[in-house]
Amino acid sequence: MFQSDERGLSTRCIHAGELTDAHGSPHTPIYNTTTFAFPSTAAILDVVEGRKAGSLYTRYGLNPTVQALEQKLASLEGAEAALAFASGMAAESALFLAQGREGIVCIGDAYGGTLELIGQQLPLLGIPTHLLLGDELERLDGLLAGGVRLVFFETPSNPTLEVFDIAALAARAHAHGALLAVDNTFASPVNQQPLALEADLVVHSATKYLGGHSDITAGALMGSKALLDVVWPWRKNLGQTPAPETAALLARSLRTLVVRVRQQNISALAIARAMEAHPRVLRVLHPGLESFPGHPLAVRQMSGFGGMLTIEVEGDGTMAAAIVDRLRLFAIAVSLGGVESLATQPVTTTHHGLTPEERARRGISDAMIRLSVGLEDPQDLIDDLEQALR
Ligand code: PLP
């Protein structure tokens, strides 16, 4: 049984997995090298054959900067181990290929690339996949009994912020011997710890809150060493390991993760409340609002509600586009989780590829605007939304 790091999350963000050097650097140096020299053939064989841990070749992830990052990533999710990736999609694709070949169920809304990979590309390889909406969960046990081995979902989900019960779905997956993997990108480890709720694996687009500054593309997968050992050769041979510079930049960002996300929680809730009171806003979707259907479950399984919210404005998609175009502080951009606030209309960006019927089925209307709340002064962000809505 592995011993988790009992220190507080902020302490782990700063100190877990740091590798100091002979010069006294407080942080892990960037080992900007592709390969590592050994004193002898016997010594290189020890590492190649797994008898000794060591640095060998950067694409394998056997690079001290990448390995130090992985220790920090594991510690933040209370996991035994972590693998760092060159993107969130790299983490997901390695996970699905390594652990999902017998069948995958994706529950609820998810990032468009994830829906495409699971719904369109993995079936080309003969992998049975199923996309279930949140109101179709009664079908899950039948699919699990039929041989599905991996259950996957985002919570809160994109863009409707739907909240799924991690512990309950883990129990259903486990009853059939299947694994549960949760995309924890929207919540971040600051607000939600899926492994403590019995999920088997956690995946992140580290491009978002973990990176936090919109300047790196990276991914992460956390879980038991036994499960990740199966994923490792896929990452190695698909060439999905991050560069040491990216690994160092991500470790740098993780040191401030807790303060960033806690402020984003506060700002997003303040904006959600202001938008809820606005006469031109029909609906605000945010797990922290008492009016939100997923709120009671969010209170149970999250310790903060995150920096994402979606508003549905009065009028149609053209009206929503006009409002987005009038924003001055929020940038019109995809992605999320950075220090700068972003606004997108799902119909024109993240969910543009779906048919209108499919969007309607998923509860995504043309008049929805998704907001990723950054670290500007919350009142400035509220003022910006109010002038655009005027
Ligand atoms: N998961 C979620 C929830 C996302 O929003 C995204 C990207 O937007 C991804 C995964 C994919 O991550 P990346 O863009 O780092 O490959």
Short mmCIF file of C-alpha atoms and ligand atoms in Angstrom, two decimals:
data_model
loop_
_atom_site.label_atom_id
_atom_site.label_comp_id
_atom_site.label_asym_id
_atom_site.label_seq_id
_atom_site.Cartn_x
_atom_site.Cartn_y
_atom_site.Cartn_z
CA MET A 1 0.00 0.00 0.00
CA PHE A 2 1.53 3.31 -0.98
CA GLN A 3 1.82 6.11 1.59
CA SER A 4 0.30 9.36 0.33
CA ASP A 5 1.97 12.67 1.17
CA GLU A 6 0.03 13.98 4.18
CA ARG A 7 1.18 17.59 3.84
CA GLY A 8 -1.34 20.25 2.78
CA LEU A 9 -2.03 20.79 -0.93
CA SER A 10 -0.26 24.18 -1.10
CA THR A 11 2.84 22.66 0.50
CA ARG A 12 2.80 19.75 -1.94
CA CYS A 13 2.34 22.14 -4.90
CA ILE A 14 5.59 23.86 -3.93
CA HIS A 15 7.73 21.09 -2.44
CA ALA A 16 6.59 17.71 -3.81
CA GLY A 17 8.90 16.16 -6.36
CA GLU A 18 11.49 18.93 -6.38
CA LEU A 19 15.00 17.88 -7.28
CA THR A 20 17.70 20.21 -6.05
CA ASP A 21 21.22 20.24 -7.45
CA ALA A 22 24.79 20.74 -6.26
CA HIS A 23 24.41 24.52 -6.74
CA GLY A 24 21.51 24.71 -4.27
CA SER A 25 18.80 25.48 -6.82
CA PRO A 26 15.45 25.50 -4.97
CA HIS A 27 13.73 24.04 -8.04
CA THR A 28 14.33 21.15 -10.37
CA PRO A 29 16.79 22.23 -13.09
CA ILE A 30 15.81 21.80 -16.74
CA TYR A 31 17.70 18.78 -18.04
CA ASN A 32 17.52 19.87 -21.64
CA THR A 33 19.01 16.71 -23.00
CA THR A 34 17.65 13.82 -25.02
CA THR A 35 19.97 11.12 -23.68
CA PHE A 36 22.09 10.25 -20.63
CA ALA A 37 25.55 8.71 -20.46
CA PHE A 38 26.40 5.66 -18.27
CA PRO A 39 29.74 4.56 -16.84
CA SER A 40 29.42 1.05 -18.34
CA THR A 41 27.31 -1.36 -20.35
CA ALA A 42 26.34 -3.12 -17.13
CA ALA A 43 25.07 0.18 -15.69
CA ILE A 44 22.97 1.01 -18.78
CA LEU A 45 21.53 -2.53 -18.76
CA ASP A 46 20.43 -2.11 -15.14
CA VAL A 47 18.20 0.80 -16.19
CA VAL A 48 17.08 -0.74 -19.51
CA GLU A 49 16.05 -3.95 -17.73
CA GLY A 50 14.37 -2.07 -14.86
CA ARG A 51 16.64 -3.22 -12.02
CA LYS A 52 17.56 0.38 -11.21
CA ALA A 53 15.67 3.64 -11.61
CA GLY A 54 17.51 6.19 -13.69
CA SER A 55 17.53 8.64 -16.55
CA LEU A 56 17.93 7.06 -19.97
CA TYR A 57 16.14 8.77 -22.85
CA THR A 58 13.78 11.75 -22.74
CA ARG A 59 11.06 10.33 -25.00
CA TYR A 60 10.72 7.44 -22.53
CA GLY A 61 9.98 10.05 -19.84
CA LEU A 62 13.23 8.94 -18.17
CA ASN A 63 14.48 12.51 -17.78
CA PRO A 64 14.91 14.02 -14.27
CA THR A 65 12.87 17.15 -15.06
CA VAL A 66 9.95 15.07 -16.35
CA GLN A 67 10.23 12.55 -13.51
CA ALA A 68 10.29 15.32 -10.88
CA LEU A 69 7.16 16.84 -12.45
CA GLU A 70 5.45 13.45 -12.34
CA GLN A 71 6.10 13.11 -8.61
CA LYS A 72 4.50 16.51 -8.05
CA LEU A 73 1.52 15.64 -10.29
CA ALA A 74 0.97 12.34 -8.46
CA SER A 75 1.12 14.04 -5.10
CA LEU A 76 -1.50 16.66 -6.07
CA GLU A 77 -4.12 14.01 -6.84
CA GLY A 78 -3.10 11.74 -3.92
CA ALA A 79 -1.98 9.16 -6.49
CA GLU A 80 0.72 6.54 -6.29
CA ALA A 81 2.06 7.55 -9.71
CA ALA A 82 1.61 9.99 -12.61
CA LEU A 83 2.61 10.20 -16.24
CA ALA A 84 3.15 13.58 -17.89
CA PHE A 85 2.07 14.06 -21.50
CA ALA A 86 2.57 16.51 -24.34
CA SER A 87 -1.16 17.42 -24.30
CA GLY A 88 -4.42 16.48 -22.64
CA MET A 89 -5.45 14.58 -25.77
CA ALA A 90 -2.16 12.64 -25.64
CA ALA A 91 -3.01 11.57 -22.07
CA GLU A 92 -6.53 10.58 -23.09
CA SER A 93 -5.50 8.67 -26.21
CA ALA A 94 -2.79 6.71 -24.35
CA LEU A 95 -5.30 5.92 -21.60
CA PHE A 96 -7.98 4.74 -24.04
CA LEU A 97 -5.57 2.63 -26.09
CA ALA A 98 -3.92 1.06 -23.07
CA GLN A 99 -6.93 0.50 -20.80
CA GLY A 100 -10.04 0.85 -22.97
CA ARG A 101 -9.64 -1.53 -25.90
CA GLU A 102 -12.40 -3.86 -24.68
CA GLY A 103 -14.91 -1.02 -24.63
CA ILE A 104 -15.32 2.55 -23.39
CA VAL A 105 -18.37 4.44 -22.13
CA CYS A 106 -18.14 8.23 -22.07
CA ILE A 107 -20.84 9.79 -19.90
CA GLY A 108 -22.27 13.27 -20.44
CA ASP A 109 -20.79 16.20 -22.27
CA ALA A 110 -17.09 16.31 -22.84
CA TYR A 111 -14.52 18.36 -24.69
CA GLY A 112 -15.24 18.16 -28.45
CA GLY A 113 -11.90 16.44 -29.20
CA THR A 114 -12.68 13.76 -26.61
CA LEU A 115 -16.12 13.14 -28.13
CA GLU A 116 -14.54 12.89 -31.61
CA LEU A 117 -11.79 10.51 -30.44
CA ILE A 118 -14.20 8.23 -28.57
CA GLY A 119 -17.15 8.55 -30.93
CA GLN A 120 -15.43 8.53 -34.33
CA GLN A 121 -11.75 7.56 -34.26
CA LEU A 122 -11.44 4.71 -31.73
CA PRO A 123 -14.25 2.76 -33.48
CA LEU A 124 -12.05 2.81 -36.63
CA LEU A 125 -9.64 0.61 -34.65
CA GLY A 126 -12.47 -1.76 -33.74
CA ILE A 127 -12.78 -0.44 -30.18
CA PRO A 128 -16.42 -0.54 -29.04
CA THR A 129 -17.40 2.89 -27.68
CA HIS A 130 -20.60 4.39 -26.33
CA LEU A 131 -21.57 8.01 -25.66
CA LEU A 132 -24.21 8.20 -22.92
CA LEU A 133 -25.93 11.40 -21.88
CA GLY A 134 -26.45 12.21 -18.21
CA ASP A 135 -30.13 11.22 -18.44
CA GLU A 136 -29.31 7.81 -19.96
CA LEU A 137 -27.40 6.39 -16.99
CA GLU A 138 -29.86 3.50 -16.64
CA ARG A 139 -28.11 2.01 -19.72
CA LEU A 140 -24.71 1.94 -18.00
CA ASP A 141 -25.05 -1.39 -16.16
CA GLY A 142 -26.16 -3.15 -19.36
CA LEU A 143 -23.10 -1.84 -21.20
CA LEU A 144 -20.83 -2.88 -18.34
CA ALA A 145 -22.39 -6.33 -18.29
CA GLY A 146 -21.79 -6.43 -22.06
CA GLY A 147 -18.03 -6.08 -21.63
CA VAL A 148 -17.21 -2.36 -21.39
CA ARG A 149 -14.06 -2.03 -19.28
CA LEU A 150 -13.53 1.74 -18.98
CA VAL A 151 -16.00 4.39 -17.83
CA PHE A 152 -14.94 7.97 -18.51
CA PHE A 153 -16.46 11.38 -17.82
CA GLU A 154 -15.75 15.01 -17.07
CA THR A 155 -17.21 16.57 -13.95
CA PRO A 156 -18.15 19.38 -14.05
CA SER A 157 -18.67 18.93 -17.78
CA ASN A 158 -18.20 21.23 -20.72
CA PRO A 159 -20.13 23.55 -21.35
CA THR A 160 -23.20 22.77 -19.22
CA LEU A 161 -21.21 22.19 -16.00
CA GLU A 162 -23.16 18.99 -15.33
CA VAL A 163 -21.95 17.31 -12.11
CA PHE A 164 -21.64 13.51 -11.98
CA ASP A 165 -21.45 11.41 -8.84
CA ILE A 166 -17.90 10.02 -8.84
CA ALA A 167 -18.31 7.63 -5.88
CA ALA A 168 -21.61 6.19 -7.15
CA LEU A 169 -20.31 5.69 -10.70
CA ALA A 170 -17.06 4.18 -9.39
CA ALA A 171 -19.11 1.63 -7.42
CA ARG A 172 -21.14 0.74 -10.54
CA ALA A 173 -18.00 0.37 -12.68
CA HIS A 174 -16.22 -1.71 -10.03
CA ALA A 175 -19.21 -4.03 -9.57
CA HIS A 176 -18.54 -5.16 -13.15
CA GLY A 177 -14.74 -5.19 -12.85
CA ALA A 178 -14.41 -2.03 -14.96
CA LEU A 179 -12.20 1.01 -14.34
CA LEU A 180 -13.38 4.57 -13.78
CA ALA A 181 -11.34 7.46 -15.19
CA VAL A 182 -12.33 11.07 -14.49
CA ASP A 183 -11.26 14.13 -16.48
CA ASN A 184 -10.59 16.53 -13.59
CA THR A 185 -9.57 19.44 -15.84
CA PHE A 186 -12.49 21.78 -15.02
CA ALA A 187 -12.32 21.27 -11.25
CA SER A 188 -8.54 20.91 -10.79
CA PRO A 189 -7.13 18.97 -7.80
CA VAL A 190 -7.79 22.05 -5.66
CA ASN A 191 -11.57 21.60 -5.90
CA GLN A 192 -11.98 17.86 -6.42
CA GLN A 193 -10.00 14.71 -5.66
CA PRO A 194 -11.54 11.88 -7.73
CA LEU A 195 -9.14 9.19 -6.47
CA ALA A 196 -10.31 9.81 -2.90
CA LEU A 197 -13.84 9.14 -4.23
CA GLU A 198 -12.70 5.73 -5.56
CA ALA A 199 -12.00 6.68 -9.20
CA ASP A 200 -9.12 4.60 -10.57
CA LEU A 201 -7.53 7.18 -12.84
CA VAL A 202 -7.54 10.95 -13.26
CA VAL A 203 -6.73 12.70 -16.49
CA HIS A 204 -5.95 16.39 -17.01
CA SER A 205 -5.51 18.79 -19.82
CA ALA A 206 -2.62 20.49 -18.00
CA THR A 207 -2.94 23.15 -20.69
CA LYS A 208 -5.74 24.58 -18.50
CA TYR A 209 -5.64 25.22 -14.72
CA LEU A 210 -2.47 23.20 -14.01
CA GLY A 211 -0.49 25.26 -16.52
CA GLY A 212 -2.65 28.26 -15.73
CA HIS A 213 -1.00 30.90 -17.95
CA SER A 214 -2.10 29.90 -21.48
CA ASP A 215 1.53 29.31 -22.41
CA ILE A 216 2.00 25.53 -22.34
CA THR A 217 0.24 22.54 -23.88
CA ALA A 218 0.52 19.47 -21.64
CA GLY A 219 -1.42 16.61 -20.09
CA ALA A 220 -1.31 14.30 -17.11
CA LEU A 221 -2.61 10.92 -16.01
CA MET A 222 -2.62 9.87 -12.35
CA GLY A 223 -3.44 6.53 -10.71
CA SER A 224 -1.87 3.39 -9.31
CA LYS A 225 1.57 2.37 -10.52
CA ALA A 226 0.14 -0.92 -11.80
CA LEU A 227 -2.39 0.85 -14.05
CA LEU A 228 0.13 3.43 -15.28
CA ASP A 229 2.74 0.77 -16.01
CA VAL A 230 0.33 -0.48 -18.70
CA VAL A 231 0.01 3.03 -20.18
CA TRP A 232 3.73 3.81 -20.10
CA PRO A 233 4.79 1.81 -23.24
CA TRP A 234 1.97 3.44 -25.22
CA ARG A 235 3.19 6.91 -24.29
CA LYS A 236 6.77 5.88 -25.05
CA ASN A 237 6.08 4.41 -28.47
CA LEU A 238 3.46 6.93 -29.55
CA GLY A 239 6.00 9.63 -28.65
CA GLN A 240 3.71 11.57 -26.30
CA THR A 241 6.14 12.66 -23.57
CA PRO A 242 6.45 16.42 -22.91
CA ALA A 243 9.71 18.24 -23.59
CA PRO A 244 11.82 19.01 -20.47
CA GLU A 245 11.22 22.77 -20.96
CA THR A 246 7.45 22.19 -20.91
CA ALA A 247 7.78 19.93 -17.86
CA ALA A 248 9.73 22.63 -16.00
CA LEU A 249 7.22 25.34 -16.97
CA LEU A 250 4.36 23.16 -15.76
CA ALA A 251 6.12 22.47 -12.43
CA ARG A 252 6.67 26.24 -12.12
CA SER A 253 2.95 26.88 -12.64
CA LEU A 254 1.86 24.18 -10.19
CA ARG A 255 3.62 26.05 -7.36
CA THR A 256 0.88 28.72 -7.53
CA LEU A 257 -2.03 26.41 -8.41
CA VAL A 258 -3.88 26.67 -5.09
CA VAL A 259 -3.86 30.47 -4.82
CA ARG A 260 -4.85 30.85 -8.47
CA VAL A 261 -7.75 28.42 -8.36
CA ARG A 262 -9.07 29.63 -5.00
CA GLN A 263 -9.27 33.18 -6.37
CA GLN A 264 -10.86 31.93 -9.58
CA ASN A 265 -13.49 30.12 -7.44
CA ILE A 266 -14.31 33.37 -5.62
CA SER A 267 -14.42 35.50 -8.78
CA ALA A 268 -16.52 33.02 -10.78
CA LEU A 269 -19.11 32.75 -8.01
CA ALA A 270 -19.32 36.55 -7.73
CA ILE A 271 -19.81 36.82 -11.50
CA ALA A 272 -22.35 33.97 -11.50
CA ARG A 273 -24.39 35.76 -8.81
CA ALA A 274 -24.24 39.08 -10.69
CA MET A 275 -25.32 37.38 -13.92
CA GLU A 276 -28.14 35.54 -12.15
CA ALA A 277 -29.54 38.91 -11.09
CA HIS A 278 -29.26 40.40 -14.60
CA PRO A 279 -32.56 40.86 -16.47
CA ARG A 280 -31.05 39.90 -19.84
CA VAL A 281 -29.61 36.62 -18.58
CA LEU A 282 -32.07 33.72 -18.63
CA ARG A 283 -29.92 31.08 -16.95
CA VAL A 284 -26.56 30.77 -15.24
CA LEU A 285 -24.89 27.37 -15.04
CA HIS A 286 -22.35 27.20 -12.23
CA PRO A 287 -22.03 24.44 -9.59
CA GLY A 288 -21.74 27.02 -6.78
CA LEU A 289 -25.19 28.55 -7.35
CA GLU A 290 -27.98 27.26 -5.12
CA SER A 291 -30.29 27.42 -8.19
CA PHE A 292 -28.08 25.00 -10.16
CA PRO A 293 -29.45 21.43 -10.26
CA GLY A 294 -26.02 19.89 -9.63
CA HIS A 295 -25.34 22.11 -6.60
CA PRO A 296 -26.16 19.61 -3.80
CA LEU A 297 -23.92 16.96 -5.38
CA ALA A 298 -21.18 19.55 -5.99
CA VAL A 299 -21.33 20.51 -2.30
CA ARG A 300 -20.80 16.84 -1.41
CA GLN A 301 -17.92 16.00 -3.71
CA MET A 302 -16.17 19.34 -4.41
CA SER A 303 -14.38 21.68 -2.00
CA GLY A 304 -14.72 24.66 -4.39
CA PHE A 305 -16.81 25.21 -7.49
CA GLY A 306 -14.27 26.27 -10.09
CA GLY A 307 -13.70 29.19 -12.40
CA MET A 308 -16.03 28.13 -15.22
CA LEU A 309 -19.59 29.25 -15.82
CA THR A 310 -22.02 29.37 -18.71
CA ILE A 311 -24.69 32.01 -19.16
CA GLU A 312 -27.69 31.80 -21.44
CA VAL A 313 -28.74 35.23 -22.66
CA GLU A 314 -32.09 36.52 -23.84
CA GLY A 315 -32.46 36.26 -27.62
CA ASP A 316 -30.83 33.98 -30.17
CA GLY A 317 -27.31 33.00 -31.23
CA THR A 318 -26.84 36.27 -33.12
CA MET A 319 -27.62 38.22 -29.97
CA ALA A 320 -25.16 36.09 -27.96
CA ALA A 321 -22.48 36.70 -30.63
CA ALA A 322 -23.15 40.46 -30.49
CA ILE A 323 -22.67 40.39 -26.70
CA VAL A 324 -19.43 38.40 -26.98
CA ASP A 325 -18.17 40.85 -29.62
CA ARG A 326 -18.77 43.78 -27.25
CA LEU A 327 -16.66 42.32 -24.43
CA ARG A 328 -13.47 44.31 -23.82
CA LEU A 329 -11.73 42.49 -20.99
CA PHE A 330 -12.81 38.90 -21.73
CA ALA A 331 -10.93 37.70 -24.83
CA ILE A 332 -12.87 35.81 -27.48
CA ALA A 333 -10.91 32.58 -27.37
CA VAL A 334 -11.20 28.84 -26.83
CA SER A 335 -9.40 27.09 -23.94
CA LEU A 336 -9.75 27.91 -20.26
CA GLY A 337 -8.08 27.96 -16.88
CA GLY A 338 -5.56 30.74 -17.56
CA VAL A 339 -4.95 33.99 -15.70
CA GLU A 340 -6.81 35.92 -18.41
CA SER A 341 -10.60 35.67 -18.74
CA LEU A 342 -11.98 34.13 -21.92
CA ALA A 343 -15.44 33.99 -23.48
CA THR A 344 -16.71 31.56 -26.12
CA GLN A 345 -20.05 30.70 -27.60
CA PRO A 346 -20.08 26.87 -27.64
CA VAL A 347 -22.14 26.83 -30.88
CA THR A 348 -19.40 28.69 -32.77
CA THR A 349 -16.40 26.94 -31.23
CA THR A 350 -16.21 23.93 -28.89
CA HIS A 351 -19.52 22.37 -30.03
CA HIS A 352 -19.61 23.76 -33.59
CA GLY A 353 -19.03 20.26 -35.00
CA LEU A 354 -22.27 18.84 -33.53
CA THR A 355 -25.57 18.98 -35.44
CA PRO A 356 -28.22 21.37 -34.07
CA GLU A 357 -30.26 18.31 -33.01
CA GLU A 358 -27.27 16.85 -31.12
CA ARG A 359 -26.62 20.19 -29.41
CA ALA A 360 -30.29 20.39 -28.42
CA ARG A 361 -30.13 16.82 -27.07
CA ARG A 362 -27.16 17.88 -24.94
CA GLY A 363 -28.93 21.03 -23.68
CA ILE A 364 -26.54 23.38 -25.49
CA SER A 365 -28.37 26.40 -26.88
CA ASP A 366 -27.10 28.95 -29.42
CA ALA A 367 -27.59 31.72 -26.84
CA MET A 368 -25.07 30.20 -24.40
CA ILE A 369 -21.78 31.94 -23.63
CA ARG A 370 -19.11 30.01 -21.72
CA LEU A 371 -16.85 32.07 -19.47
CA SER A 372 -13.45 31.07 -18.13
CA VAL A 373 -12.80 33.44 -15.27
CA GLY A 374 -9.21 34.58 -14.88
CA LEU A 375 -7.42 36.59 -12.21
CA GLU A 376 -8.48 40.12 -13.13
CA ASP A 377 -10.43 42.07 -10.48
CA PRO A 378 -13.86 40.42 -10.39
CA GLN A 379 -15.67 43.78 -10.41
CA ASP A 380 -13.91 44.72 -13.67
CA LEU A 381 -15.14 41.45 -15.20
CA ILE A 382 -18.70 42.07 -13.98
CA ASP A 383 -18.56 45.65 -15.37
CA ASP A 384 -17.35 44.26 -18.70
CA LEU A 385 -20.23 41.76 -18.92
CA GLU A 386 -22.76 44.38 -17.89
CA GLN A 387 -21.64 46.91 -20.52
CA ALA A 388 -21.73 44.17 -23.18
CA LEU A 389 -25.23 43.07 -22.10
CA ARG A 390 -26.40 46.73 -22.18
N1 PLP B 1 -10.21 17.78 -21.41
C1 PLP B 1 -10.86 18.95 -21.31
C2 PLP B 1 -11.93 19.11 -20.27
C3 PLP B 1 -10.55 20.01 -22.19
O1 PLP B 1 -11.21 21.17 -22.08
C4 PLP B 1 -9.53 19.81 -23.17
C5 PLP B 1 -9.17 20.87 -24.13
O2 PLP B 1 -9.80 21.87 -24.31
C6 PLP B 1 -8.90 18.57 -23.24
C7 PLP B 1 -9.25 17.58 -22.33
C8 PLP B 1 -7.81 18.32 -24.24
O3 PLP B 1 -6.65 18.96 -23.79
P1 PLP B 1 -5.45 19.52 -24.73
O4 PLP B 1 -6.00 20.66 -25.52
O5 PLP B 1 -4.39 19.89 -23.72
O6 PLP B 1 -5.03 18.38 -25.59
#
